[in-house]
Tab-separated table of C-alpha atoms in Angstrom:
chain	number	residue	atom	x	y	z
I	1	UNK	CA	-152.929	21.261	-23.727
I	2	UNK	CA	-149.793	23.434	-25.742
I	3	UNK	CA	-150.960	25.481	-28.417
I	4	UNK	CA	-149.712	25.837	-31.808
I	5	UNK	CA	-149.981	27.756	-35.602
I	6	UNK	CA	-149.935	25.943	-38.478
I	7	UNK	CA	-150.598	26.700	-41.684
I	8	UNK	CA	-154.184	25.777	-41.650
I	9	UNK	CA	-157.137	25.863	-40.248
I	10	UNK	CA	-157.869	23.556	-36.462
I	11	UNK	CA	-159.992	21.494	-36.971
I	12	UNK	CA	-164.227	21.707	-36.231
I	13	UNK	CA	-165.556	20.716	-33.433
I	14	UNK	CA	-164.585	20.454	-29.688
I	15	UNK	CA	-161.839	23.356	-28.605
I	16	UNK	CA	-159.444	25.005	-31.258
I	17	UNK	CA	-155.382	24.263	-29.816
I	18	UNK	CA	-154.223	25.402	-33.241
I	19	UNK	CA	-154.863	27.936	-35.482
I	20	UNK	CA	-153.497	29.575	-38.511
I	21	UNK	CA	-150.149	31.603	-38.964
I	22	UNK	CA	-152.100	34.409	-41.071
I	23	UNK	CA	-155.801	35.294	-39.928
I	24	UNK	CA	-158.699	35.876	-42.830
I	25	UNK	CA	-158.868	39.480	-42.985
I	26	UNK	CA	-161.992	41.300	-42.279
I	27	UNK	CA	-164.827	40.654	-44.113
I	28	UNK	CA	-166.975	43.580	-46.248
I	29	UNK	CA	-168.793	45.818	-43.017
I	30	UNK	CA	-166.908	44.800	-40.266
I	31	UNK	CA	-165.655	47.029	-37.818
I	32	UNK	CA	-161.950	48.107	-37.359
I	33	UNK	CA	-162.068	48.544	-34.181
I	34	UNK	CA	-164.995	49.985	-31.253
I	35	UNK	CA	-163.828	53.540	-30.537
I	36	UNK	CA	-165.781	56.288	-31.450
I	37	UNK	CA	-168.282	54.445	-34.105
I	38	UNK	CA	-171.928	56.059	-34.593
I	39	UNK	CA	-174.071	53.647	-35.692
I	40	UNK	CA	-177.903	53.808	-36.145
I	41	UNK	CA	-180.717	51.601	-36.702
I	42	UNK	CA	-182.300	51.337	-40.330
I	43	UNK	CA	-184.710	49.087	-41.985
I	44	UNK	CA	-184.437	46.883	-45.126
I	45	UNK	CA	-187.731	47.468	-46.691
I	46	UNK	CA	-185.967	46.543	-50.588
I	47	UNK	CA	-187.459	43.345	-50.893
I	48	UNK	CA	-184.308	41.493	-51.651
I	49	UNK	CA	-181.280	40.986	-49.063
I	50	UNK	CA	-178.945	44.236	-48.576
I	51	UNK	CA	-175.186	43.932	-48.226
I	52	UNK	CA	-173.075	43.831	-45.315
I	53	UNK	CA	-170.434	46.662	-46.378
I	54	UNK	CA	-172.020	48.719	-48.962
I	55	UNK	CA	-172.366	52.313	-48.697
I	56	UNK	CA	-176.581	52.838	-47.656
I	57	UNK	CA	-179.006	55.123	-48.675
I	58	UNK	CA	-181.855	56.603	-47.531
I	59	UNK	CA	-184.556	54.450	-49.601
I	60	UNK	CA	-187.420	57.676	-50.195
I	61	UNK	CA	-189.653	54.921	-51.211
I	62	UNK	CA	-189.765	53.319	-47.686
I	63	UNK	CA	-192.622	53.196	-45.700
I	64	UNK	CA	-190.674	54.474	-42.302
I	65	UNK	CA	-188.200	57.116	-42.488
I	66	UNK	CA	-185.856	55.043	-41.443
I	67	UNK	CA	-185.137	52.935	-44.544
I	68	UNK	CA	-182.296	52.044	-45.669
I	69	UNK	CA	-181.145	51.188	-49.174
I	70	UNK	CA	-177.869	50.472	-51.496
I	71	UNK	CA	-177.206	53.439	-53.760
I	72	UNK	CA	-178.611	53.976	-56.910
I	73	UNK	CA	-177.859	57.980	-57.897
I	74	UNK	CA	-175.191	60.676	-56.560
I	75	UNK	CA	-178.718	62.645	-55.762
I	76	UNK	CA	-179.169	60.130	-52.441
I	77	UNK	CA	-179.248	60.323	-49.162
I	78	UNK	CA	-176.080	59.046	-47.492
I	79	UNK	CA	-176.617	57.069	-44.660
I	80	UNK	CA	-173.148	55.501	-43.928
I	81	UNK	CA	-171.970	51.464	-44.361
I	82	UNK	CA	-174.699	48.699	-43.905
I	83	UNK	CA	-172.505	47.087	-40.694
I	84	UNK	CA	-171.759	43.324	-40.214
I	85	UNK	CA	-174.556	41.430	-38.000
I	86	UNK	CA	-175.048	38.094	-37.732
I	87	UNK	CA	-178.933	38.683	-37.620
I	88	UNK	CA	-179.398	35.714	-40.602
I	89	UNK	CA	-175.719	34.483	-41.491
I	90	UNK	CA	-177.354	31.690	-44.510
I	91	UNK	CA	-178.942	35.426	-46.383
I	92	UNK	CA	-177.003	36.753	-49.717
I	93	UNK	CA	-178.145	39.565	-52.099
I	94	UNK	CA	-177.922	38.754	-56.161
I	95	UNK	CA	-174.526	38.553	-55.782
I	96	UNK	CA	-173.572	36.582	-53.416
I	97	UNK	CA	-173.017	38.728	-50.894
I	98	UNK	CA	-174.216	37.916	-47.235
I	99	UNK	CA	-176.353	40.665	-45.744
I	100	UNK	CA	-179.889	41.792	-44.276
I	101	UNK	CA	-182.670	40.141	-45.503
I	102	UNK	CA	-185.778	42.388	-46.125
I	103	UNK	CA	-187.938	43.947	-43.500
I	104	UNK	CA	-184.871	43.549	-40.930
I	105	UNK	CA	-183.402	45.822	-38.932
I	106	UNK	CA	-179.851	47.144	-40.122
I	107	UNK	CA	-177.186	48.757	-38.223
I	108	UNK	CA	-175.823	51.537	-40.213
I	109	UNK	CA	-172.467	52.798	-39.375
I	110	UNK	CA	-171.649	56.756	-39.732
I	111	UNK	CA	-168.851	57.289	-37.723
I	112	UNK	CA	-166.153	55.516	-37.128
I	113	UNK	CA	-163.823	52.420	-39.248
I	114	UNK	CA	-165.241	50.046	-40.898
I	115	UNK	CA	-163.758	47.086	-43.655
I	116	UNK	CA	-164.787	47.222	-47.015
I	117	UNK	CA	-164.953	46.130	-50.282
I	118	UNK	CA	-162.312	47.794	-53.061
I	119	UNK	CA	-162.554	46.921	-56.140
I	120	UNK	CA	-158.982	47.756	-57.054
I	121	UNK	CA	-155.717	48.425	-55.784
I	122	UNK	CA	-155.829	51.504	-53.216
I	123	UNK	CA	-153.556	54.127	-51.187
I	124	UNK	CA	-154.413	56.122	-48.391
I	125	UNK	CA	-153.805	59.259	-50.536
I	126	UNK	CA	-156.622	58.380	-52.885
I	127	UNK	CA	-160.568	59.174	-53.481
I	128	UNK	CA	-162.828	58.133	-51.510
I	129	UNK	CA	-164.999	56.583	-54.464
I	130	UNK	CA	-168.563	54.706	-54.373
I	131	UNK	CA	-170.228	52.506	-57.103
I	132	UNK	CA	-173.752	53.748	-57.973
I	133	UNK	CA	-174.515	51.109	-61.071
I	134	UNK	CA	-172.799	48.009	-61.799
I	135	UNK	CA	-169.776	48.232	-63.987
I	136	UNK	CA	-168.588	44.783	-64.798
I	137	UNK	CA	-167.030	45.601	-68.236
I	138	UNK	CA	-164.446	47.690	-66.159
I	139	UNK	CA	-163.125	45.666	-63.103
I	140	UNK	CA	-164.535	42.164	-61.281
I	141	UNK	CA	-166.859	42.762	-58.538
I	142	UNK	CA	-168.066	46.279	-58.762
I	143	UNK	CA	-171.545	46.356	-58.085
I	144	UNK	CA	-173.139	49.036	-56.771
I	145	UNK	CA	-172.837	50.118	-53.438
I	146	UNK	CA	-169.128	48.921	-53.205
I	147	UNK	CA	-165.911	51.300	-53.403
I	148	UNK	CA	-162.875	52.159	-55.733
I	149	UNK	CA	-160.365	55.022	-56.003
I	150	UNK	CA	-160.032	55.394	-60.111
I	151	UNK	CA	-163.208	57.457	-61.764
I	152	UNK	CA	-165.968	55.613	-63.853
I	153	UNK	CA	-167.924	58.573	-65.626
I	154	UNK	CA	-171.302	57.991	-64.758
I	155	UNK	CA	-170.732	54.989	-62.193
I	156	UNK	CA	-169.300	56.115	-59.580
I	157	UNK	CA	-169.306	59.354	-57.205
I	158	UNK	CA	-166.639	60.718	-55.532
I	159	UNK	CA	-167.692	60.169	-50.978
I	160	UNK	CA	-166.491	63.260	-48.806
I	161	UNK	CA	-166.443	62.819	-44.883
I	162	UNK	CA	-164.252	59.388	-46.103
I	163	UNK	CA	-160.510	57.922	-46.204
I	164	UNK	CA	-158.359	55.446	-46.580
I	165	UNK	CA	-156.429	54.704	-43.264
I	166	UNK	CA	-155.139	50.635	-44.978
I	167	UNK	CA	-154.007	49.926	-48.363
I	168	UNK	CA	-153.888	47.348	-51.126
I	169	UNK	CA	-151.947	46.079	-53.629
I	170	UNK	CA	-154.849	44.979	-55.874
I	171	UNK	CA	-158.684	44.544	-54.859
I	172	UNK	CA	-159.410	43.362	-51.951
I	173	UNK	CA	-160.483	44.408	-47.982
I	174	UNK	CA	-159.393	48.054	-47.155
I	175	UNK	CA	-160.211	50.145	-44.184
I	176	UNK	CA	-162.539	53.157	-44.560
I	177	UNK	CA	-162.686	55.577	-41.764
I	178	UNK	CA	-166.096	57.431	-42.289
I	179	UNK	CA	-167.039	61.248	-40.805
I	180	UNK	CA	-170.794	61.803	-40.721
I	181	UNK	CA	-173.238	62.429	-40.724
I	182	UNK	CA	-172.387	65.438	-43.206
I	183	UNK	CA	-171.596	62.995	-46.126
I	184	UNK	CA	-172.055	64.366	-50.251
I	185	UNK	CA	-171.139	62.650	-53.113
I	186	UNK	CA	-169.683	64.459	-56.290
I	187	UNK	CA	-170.384	62.280	-59.335
I	188	UNK	CA	-167.803	61.078	-61.159
I	189	UNK	CA	-168.979	62.024	-65.392
């Protein structure tokens, strides 16, 4: 059987023998590689779906010590990025992002390289910023927990212990290297 490469994906069912010339970019929360990653298990006790690829912080309102939620303030304690796992592929949050259902285990990456969504173009030398509040008036898709390069007063914070390892020419998936667990947040005011 010959393998061919085309501009469209292979057909459904059976053994795939044709592949797209350009693969789909990584998904939010997907590991870039498996070298030296530190992943911890937390629990989603938010009452809602916790999106993959968002910045996860300690959920002090949870009933267990390893409860995690999406960042909501610059005073939150950063746990890491919610890692993509295929626990339930049908679960989506209020912004239609796939994620982990309430009361399920959550993998959180604190050290390693992970794919995240940046709401704008990003360069390797840009500061890593994260939205702690939604900012729909500035850029599309700037939900709490998503990343940026430009400050948005009272809506973003600089995340220390992280750096960009890929760049984008517009909003989209970028690779973020985390070097936790000693993260800190500095509010953009």
